[in-house]
Amino acid sequence: MSPRTIVIGDLHGCYDEALELLAKVGATSSDRVIFAGDLVDRGPKRRECVELAMRHEAIMGNHEETTLQQRHRAAERLNPDHLETRQVLEPEHYEWMARLPRYLRLPEHNAVVVHAGMMPGLPVEAQDPYHLLHAQCIQPPAKKSYWPSKAPEGWTFWTHHWKGPERVIFGHTVFDQPLVTEHAVGIDTGCVYGRSLTAVVLPTWELVSVPARKTYRGGKDVAKFPVHGDVCVYS
């Protein structure tokens, strides 16, 4: 079997499911494994997820960014979830996290991996770092981004506007199923919320998922908002 590239969605501490997913896709030492950010917070095995990613590759998610920003903040100023993350991480984890790129190009697949999204008409190198980690509903040429549940009328998910040339692989937004378009593949399927963990396997673009072993974190069943075709986001 030729070497493959395996991109995995948001872990949020779901280490056991990550191992199960790697086993299901038959990952070998010759495969390239990339985690699409948000390794930490919310779930049970945050340190293990970081150390798993350290053995492979990862990009920065907004939760890694927050973890770095709050590293030296007084404990009483942290919410319990962020404090729990701090308590399990060592200096070497922070040092590795600080070096994470905000995107990875995969030119052999005409693809790019980002955590959240892209504004149309700009190469990834020219994107605002904020949008790479947070983009959801947009209305170009405005530079803002909104959660689907808070977006003004007429604002639509960024995948409606992105026309390539590269296909963007991303996480961040929790979908009820993978979002697949000609130019984008969204693979955060809410494992930490009791749903599933998803990977996309290149060059075939096969989607592979494993179910969550339990619901580690609640609160994402409040409402579903259609964002692209029959794909909905929990928001």
mmCIF file of C-alpha atoms in Angstrom:
data_model
loop_
_atom_site.group_PDB
_atom_site.id
_atom_site.type_symbol
_atom_site.label_atom_id
_atom_site.label_comp_id
_atom_site.label_asym_id
_atom_site.label_seq_id
_atom_site.Cartn_x
_atom_site.Cartn_y
_atom_site.Cartn_z
ATOM 1 C CA MET A 1 0.000 0.000 0.000
ATOM 2 C CA SER A 2 1.324 3.442 -0.938
ATOM 3 C CA PRO A 3 1.767 5.959 1.888
ATOM 4 C CA ARG A 4 -1.403 7.867 2.671
ATOM 5 C CA THR A 5 -2.259 11.126 4.410
ATOM 6 C CA ILE A 6 -4.810 10.747 7.210
ATOM 7 C CA VAL A 7 -6.378 13.939 8.583
ATOM 8 C CA ILE A 8 -8.349 13.601 11.822
ATOM 9 C CA GLY A 9 -10.921 16.021 13.237
ATOM 10 C CA ASP A 10 -11.124 17.656 16.668
ATOM 11 C CA LEU A 11 -10.120 15.256 19.461
ATOM 12 C CA HIS A 12 -10.927 17.329 22.564
ATOM 13 C CA GLY A 13 -9.429 14.668 24.809
ATOM 14 C CA CYS A 14 -11.002 11.683 23.022
ATOM 15 C CA TYR A 15 -7.810 9.637 23.018
ATOM 16 C CA ASP A 16 -9.369 6.170 23.038
ATOM 17 C CA GLU A 17 -11.464 6.988 19.988
ATOM 18 C CA ALA A 18 -8.373 8.388 18.240
ATOM 19 C CA LEU A 19 -6.545 5.094 18.705
ATOM 20 C CA GLU A 20 -9.601 3.190 17.512
ATOM 21 C CA LEU A 21 -9.863 5.388 14.428
ATOM 22 C CA LEU A 22 -6.183 4.939 13.572
ATOM 23 C CA ALA A 23 -6.660 1.189 13.885
ATOM 24 C CA LYS A 24 -9.791 1.263 11.724
ATOM 25 C CA VAL A 25 -8.023 3.071 8.876
ATOM 26 C CA GLY A 26 -5.074 0.702 9.254
ATOM 27 C CA ALA A 27 -2.549 3.485 9.823
ATOM 28 C CA THR A 28 1.066 2.393 9.420
ATOM 29 C CA SER A 29 4.405 4.047 10.097
ATOM 30 C CA SER A 30 4.609 5.059 6.436
ATOM 31 C CA ASP A 31 1.343 7.023 6.578
ATOM 32 C CA ARG A 32 1.261 10.725 7.371
ATOM 33 C CA VAL A 33 -1.162 11.494 10.202
ATOM 34 C CA ILE A 34 -2.334 15.080 10.777
ATOM 35 C CA PHE A 35 -4.620 16.312 13.553
ATOM 36 C CA ALA A 36 -6.726 19.333 12.595
ATOM 37 C CA GLY A 37 -6.471 21.156 15.929
ATOM 38 C CA ASP A 38 -8.427 21.268 19.204
ATOM 39 C CA LEU A 39 -6.675 18.393 20.916
ATOM 40 C CA VAL A 40 -7.387 19.749 24.391
ATOM 41 C CA ASP A 41 -10.281 20.833 26.651
ATOM 42 C CA ARG A 42 -13.687 19.245 27.240
ATOM 43 C CA GLY A 43 -12.744 15.557 27.077
ATOM 44 C CA PRO A 44 -11.052 13.105 29.459
ATOM 45 C CA LYS A 45 -7.540 12.455 28.070
ATOM 46 C CA ARG A 46 -6.102 15.796 26.999
ATOM 47 C CA ARG A 47 -2.463 15.071 27.775
ATOM 48 C CA GLU A 48 -2.621 11.750 25.947
ATOM 49 C CA CYS A 49 -4.092 13.477 22.885
ATOM 50 C CA VAL A 50 -1.298 16.048 22.863
ATOM 51 C CA GLU A 51 1.352 13.353 23.165
ATOM 52 C CA LEU A 52 -0.279 11.340 20.374
ATOM 53 C CA ALA A 53 -0.198 14.388 18.109
ATOM 54 C CA MET A 54 3.420 15.057 19.081
ATOM 55 C CA ARG A 55 4.283 11.686 17.533
ATOM 56 C CA HIS A 56 2.633 12.741 14.286
ATOM 57 C CA GLU A 57 1.651 16.213 12.993
ATOM 58 C CA ALA A 58 -0.938 18.788 13.970
ATOM 59 C CA ILE A 59 -2.074 22.315 13.293
ATOM 60 C CA MET A 60 -3.155 24.835 15.888
ATOM 61 C CA GLY A 61 -6.788 25.055 16.879
ATOM 62 C CA ASN A 62 -8.479 27.828 18.793
ATOM 63 C CA HIS A 63 -8.276 25.738 21.979
ATOM 64 C CA GLU A 64 -4.508 25.397 21.652
ATOM 65 C CA GLU A 65 -4.311 29.143 21.107
ATOM 66 C CA THR A 66 -6.356 29.766 24.258
ATOM 67 C CA THR A 67 -4.272 27.274 26.235
ATOM 68 C CA LEU A 68 -1.113 29.146 25.295
ATOM 69 C CA GLN A 69 -2.632 32.543 26.072
ATOM 70 C CA GLN A 70 -3.739 31.395 29.519
ATOM 71 C CA ARG A 71 -0.621 29.494 30.501
ATOM 72 C CA HIS A 72 0.462 32.037 33.105
ATOM 73 C CA ARG A 73 -2.936 33.401 34.085
ATOM 74 C CA ALA A 74 -3.878 33.127 37.749
ATOM 75 C CA ALA A 75 -5.723 29.875 38.411
ATOM 76 C CA GLU A 76 -8.699 31.651 39.953
ATOM 77 C CA ARG A 77 -9.215 33.495 36.658
ATOM 78 C CA LEU A 78 -9.525 30.299 34.614
ATOM 79 C CA ASN A 79 -12.755 28.441 34.024
ATOM 80 C CA PRO A 80 -12.680 24.858 35.363
ATOM 81 C CA ASP A 81 -12.237 23.304 31.925
ATOM 82 C CA HIS A 82 -9.173 25.382 31.078
ATOM 83 C CA LEU A 83 -7.752 24.845 34.553
ATOM 84 C CA GLU A 84 -8.067 21.086 34.092
ATOM 85 C CA THR A 85 -6.109 21.316 30.839
ATOM 86 C CA ARG A 86 -3.351 23.326 32.519
ATOM 87 C CA GLN A 87 -3.068 20.800 35.328
ATOM 88 C CA VAL A 88 -2.250 17.907 32.973
ATOM 89 C CA LEU A 89 0.219 19.672 30.665
ATOM 90 C CA GLU A 90 3.979 19.939 31.142
ATOM 91 C CA PRO A 91 6.355 22.630 29.810
ATOM 92 C CA GLU A 92 7.334 20.461 26.841
ATOM 93 C CA HIS A 93 3.691 20.246 25.796
ATOM 94 C CA TYR A 94 3.378 24.029 25.771
ATOM 95 C CA GLU A 95 6.640 24.401 23.853
ATOM 96 C CA TRP A 96 5.448 21.985 21.197
ATOM 97 C CA MET A 97 2.050 23.672 21.033
ATOM 98 C CA ALA A 98 3.624 27.095 20.525
ATOM 99 C CA ARG A 99 5.367 25.809 17.396
ATOM 100 C CA LEU A 100 2.217 24.490 15.744
ATOM 101 C CA PRO A 101 1.479 25.910 12.289
ATOM 102 C CA ARG A 102 -1.897 27.414 11.517
ATOM 103 C CA TYR A 103 -2.146 25.489 8.262
ATOM 104 C CA LEU A 104 -0.494 22.690 6.334
ATOM 105 C CA ARG A 105 -0.404 22.561 2.578
ATOM 106 C CA LEU A 106 -0.764 19.190 0.866
ATOM 107 C CA PRO A 107 0.241 20.086 -2.702
ATOM 108 C CA GLU A 108 0.283 16.473 -3.846
ATOM 109 C CA HIS A 109 -3.469 16.400 -3.114
ATOM 110 C CA ASN A 110 -4.223 20.031 -4.080
ATOM 111 C CA ALA A 111 -5.395 20.486 -0.494
ATOM 112 C CA VAL A 112 -4.738 22.552 2.601
ATOM 113 C CA VAL A 113 -5.546 21.704 6.228
ATOM 114 C CA VAL A 114 -6.795 24.510 8.485
ATOM 115 C CA HIS A 115 -8.645 24.375 11.767
ATOM 116 C CA ALA A 116 -11.767 26.391 10.967
ATOM 117 C CA GLY A 117 -12.015 28.014 7.553
ATOM 118 C CA MET A 118 -10.899 30.422 4.849
ATOM 119 C CA MET A 119 -12.050 33.721 3.423
ATOM 120 C CA PRO A 120 -12.590 33.555 -0.358
ATOM 121 C CA GLY A 121 -10.155 34.964 -2.871
ATOM 122 C CA LEU A 122 -7.055 34.768 -0.682
ATOM 123 C CA PRO A 123 -4.314 32.136 -0.582
ATOM 124 C CA VAL A 124 -3.846 30.526 2.791
ATOM 125 C CA GLU A 125 -0.643 32.502 3.400
ATOM 126 C CA ALA A 126 -2.629 35.757 3.194
ATOM 127 C CA GLN A 127 -5.504 34.663 5.447
ATOM 128 C CA ASP A 128 -6.134 36.419 8.743
ATOM 129 C CA PRO A 129 -4.904 33.999 11.441
ATOM 130 C CA TYR A 130 -8.155 34.628 13.313
ATOM 131 C CA HIS A 131 -10.221 33.254 10.442
ATOM 132 C CA LEU A 132 -8.040 30.162 10.104
ATOM 133 C CA LEU A 133 -8.964 29.322 13.706
ATOM 134 C CA HIS A 134 -12.533 30.659 13.917
ATOM 135 C CA ALA A 135 -14.258 31.218 10.531
ATOM 136 C CA GLN A 136 -17.874 30.108 10.229
ATOM 137 C CA CYS A 137 -20.637 32.278 8.725
ATOM 138 C CA ILE A 138 -19.405 35.174 6.599
ATOM 139 C CA GLN A 139 -20.595 37.763 4.080
ATOM 140 C CA PRO A 140 -17.703 38.958 1.889
ATOM 141 C CA PRO A 141 -16.219 41.509 1.637
ATOM 142 C CA ALA A 142 -16.936 41.945 5.368
ATOM 143 C CA LYS A 143 -14.095 40.608 7.495
ATOM 144 C CA LYS A 144 -16.242 39.337 10.366
ATOM 145 C CA SER A 145 -17.404 35.806 11.150
ATOM 146 C CA TYR A 146 -20.407 34.654 13.187
ATOM 147 C CA TRP A 147 -21.633 31.440 14.774
ATOM 148 C CA PRO A 148 -24.500 30.053 12.651
ATOM 149 C CA SER A 149 -26.954 30.661 15.504
ATOM 150 C CA LYS A 150 -25.882 34.315 15.743
ATOM 151 C CA ALA A 151 -25.296 35.167 12.089
ATOM 152 C CA PRO A 152 -27.236 38.103 10.626
ATOM 153 C CA GLU A 153 -29.704 37.318 7.866
ATOM 154 C CA GLY A 154 -27.926 36.652 4.589
ATOM 155 C CA TRP A 155 -24.669 35.508 6.153
ATOM 156 C CA THR A 156 -23.744 31.991 5.063
ATOM 157 C CA PHE A 157 -21.178 29.378 5.978
ATOM 158 C CA TRP A 158 -17.763 30.094 4.460
ATOM 159 C CA THR A 159 -17.835 26.919 2.341
ATOM 160 C CA HIS A 160 -20.480 28.542 0.127
ATOM 161 C CA HIS A 161 -17.948 31.208 -0.847
ATOM 162 C CA TRP A 162 -14.705 29.245 -1.097
ATOM 163 C CA LYS A 163 -14.074 28.258 -4.739
ATOM 164 C CA GLY A 164 -10.563 26.897 -4.437
ATOM 165 C CA PRO A 165 -8.228 26.317 -6.111
ATOM 166 C CA GLU A 166 -7.288 24.101 -3.162
ATOM 167 C CA ARG A 167 -9.684 21.841 -1.327
ATOM 168 C CA VAL A 168 -9.800 22.815 2.345
ATOM 169 C CA ILE A 169 -9.885 20.144 5.059
ATOM 170 C CA PHE A 170 -11.122 21.607 8.347
ATOM 171 C CA GLY A 171 -12.621 20.952 11.772
ATOM 172 C CA HIS A 172 -13.826 23.384 14.474
ATOM 173 C CA THR A 173 -17.527 23.447 13.550
ATOM 174 C CA VAL A 174 -19.498 20.470 14.891
ATOM 175 C CA PHE A 175 -21.543 18.939 12.084
ATOM 176 C CA ASP A 176 -24.157 16.200 12.253
ATOM 177 C CA GLN A 177 -22.284 14.523 9.376
ATOM 178 C CA PRO A 178 -19.107 15.354 7.438
ATOM 179 C CA LEU A 179 -19.528 18.371 5.184
ATOM 180 C CA VAL A 180 -18.283 17.504 1.699
ATOM 181 C CA THR A 181 -18.190 19.931 -1.220
ATOM 182 C CA GLU A 182 -16.031 20.222 -4.310
ATOM 183 C CA HIS A 183 -13.677 22.564 -2.483
ATOM 184 C CA ALA A 184 -14.034 21.716 1.227
ATOM 185 C CA VAL A 185 -14.309 18.773 3.622
ATOM 186 C CA GLY A 186 -15.405 19.387 7.226
ATOM 187 C CA ILE A 187 -14.564 16.563 9.618
ATOM 188 C CA ASP A 188 -15.539 17.674 13.146
ATOM 189 C CA THR A 189 -18.412 15.322 13.927
ATOM 190 C CA GLY A 190 -18.554 15.997 17.657
ATOM 191 C CA CYS A 191 -16.860 13.031 19.305
ATOM 192 C CA VAL A 192 -16.632 14.738 22.690
ATOM 193 C CA TYR A 193 -20.407 15.336 22.514
ATOM 194 C CA GLY A 194 -21.119 11.631 22.124
ATOM 195 C CA ARG A 195 -21.240 11.495 18.337
ATOM 196 C CA SER A 196 -18.238 10.335 16.308
ATOM 197 C CA LEU A 197 -14.614 10.971 15.413
ATOM 198 C CA THR A 198 -13.909 11.310 11.697
ATOM 199 C CA ALA A 199 -10.878 11.153 9.439
ATOM 200 C CA VAL A 200 -10.418 11.808 5.745
ATOM 201 C CA VAL A 201 -7.910 9.526 4.045
ATOM 202 C CA LEU A 202 -5.970 10.797 1.049
ATOM 203 C CA PRO A 203 -5.520 10.291 -1.861
ATOM 204 C CA THR A 204 -8.923 8.557 -2.056
ATOM 205 C CA TRP A 205 -10.745 11.153 0.101
ATOM 206 C CA GLU A 206 -12.466 8.298 1.915
ATOM 207 C CA LEU A 207 -14.244 9.333 5.117
ATOM 208 C CA VAL A 208 -13.869 6.979 8.074
ATOM 209 C CA SER A 209 -15.543 7.382 11.472
ATOM 210 C CA VAL A 210 -15.769 5.642 14.831
ATOM 211 C CA PRO A 211 -18.527 6.279 17.387
ATOM 212 C CA ALA A 212 -17.814 8.058 20.637
ATOM 213 C CA ARG A 213 -17.553 5.687 23.584
ATOM 214 C CA LYS A 214 -19.697 7.993 25.686
ATOM 215 C CA THR A 215 -20.961 11.553 25.907
ATOM 216 C CA TYR A 216 -18.163 13.432 27.648
ATOM 217 C CA ARG A 217 -19.652 16.873 27.298
ATOM 218 C CA GLY A 218 -23.263 17.943 26.838
ATOM 219 C CA GLY A 219 -24.884 21.082 25.565
ATOM 220 C CA LYS A 220 -24.732 20.620 21.795
ATOM 221 C CA ASP A 221 -28.290 19.376 21.290
ATOM 222 C CA VAL A 222 -29.886 22.761 21.814
ATOM 223 C CA ALA A 223 -30.520 23.450 18.124
ATOM 224 C CA LYS A 224 -29.391 22.402 14.679
ATOM 225 C CA PHE A 225 -28.854 24.955 11.940
ATOM 226 C CA PRO A 226 -28.597 23.998 8.247
ATOM 227 C CA VAL A 227 -25.326 25.338 6.860
ATOM 228 C CA HIS A 228 -24.650 23.595 3.541
ATOM 229 C CA GLY A 229 -27.025 21.260 1.725
ATOM 230 C CA ASP A 230 -28.408 18.751 4.222
ATOM 231 C CA VAL A 231 -25.498 19.248 6.634
ATOM 232 C CA CYS A 232 -26.403 20.902 9.930
ATOM 233 C CA VAL A 233 -24.273 22.451 12.640
ATOM 234 C CA TYR A 234 -24.945 22.192 16.358
ATOM 235 C CA SER A 235 -24.818 25.736 17.672
#
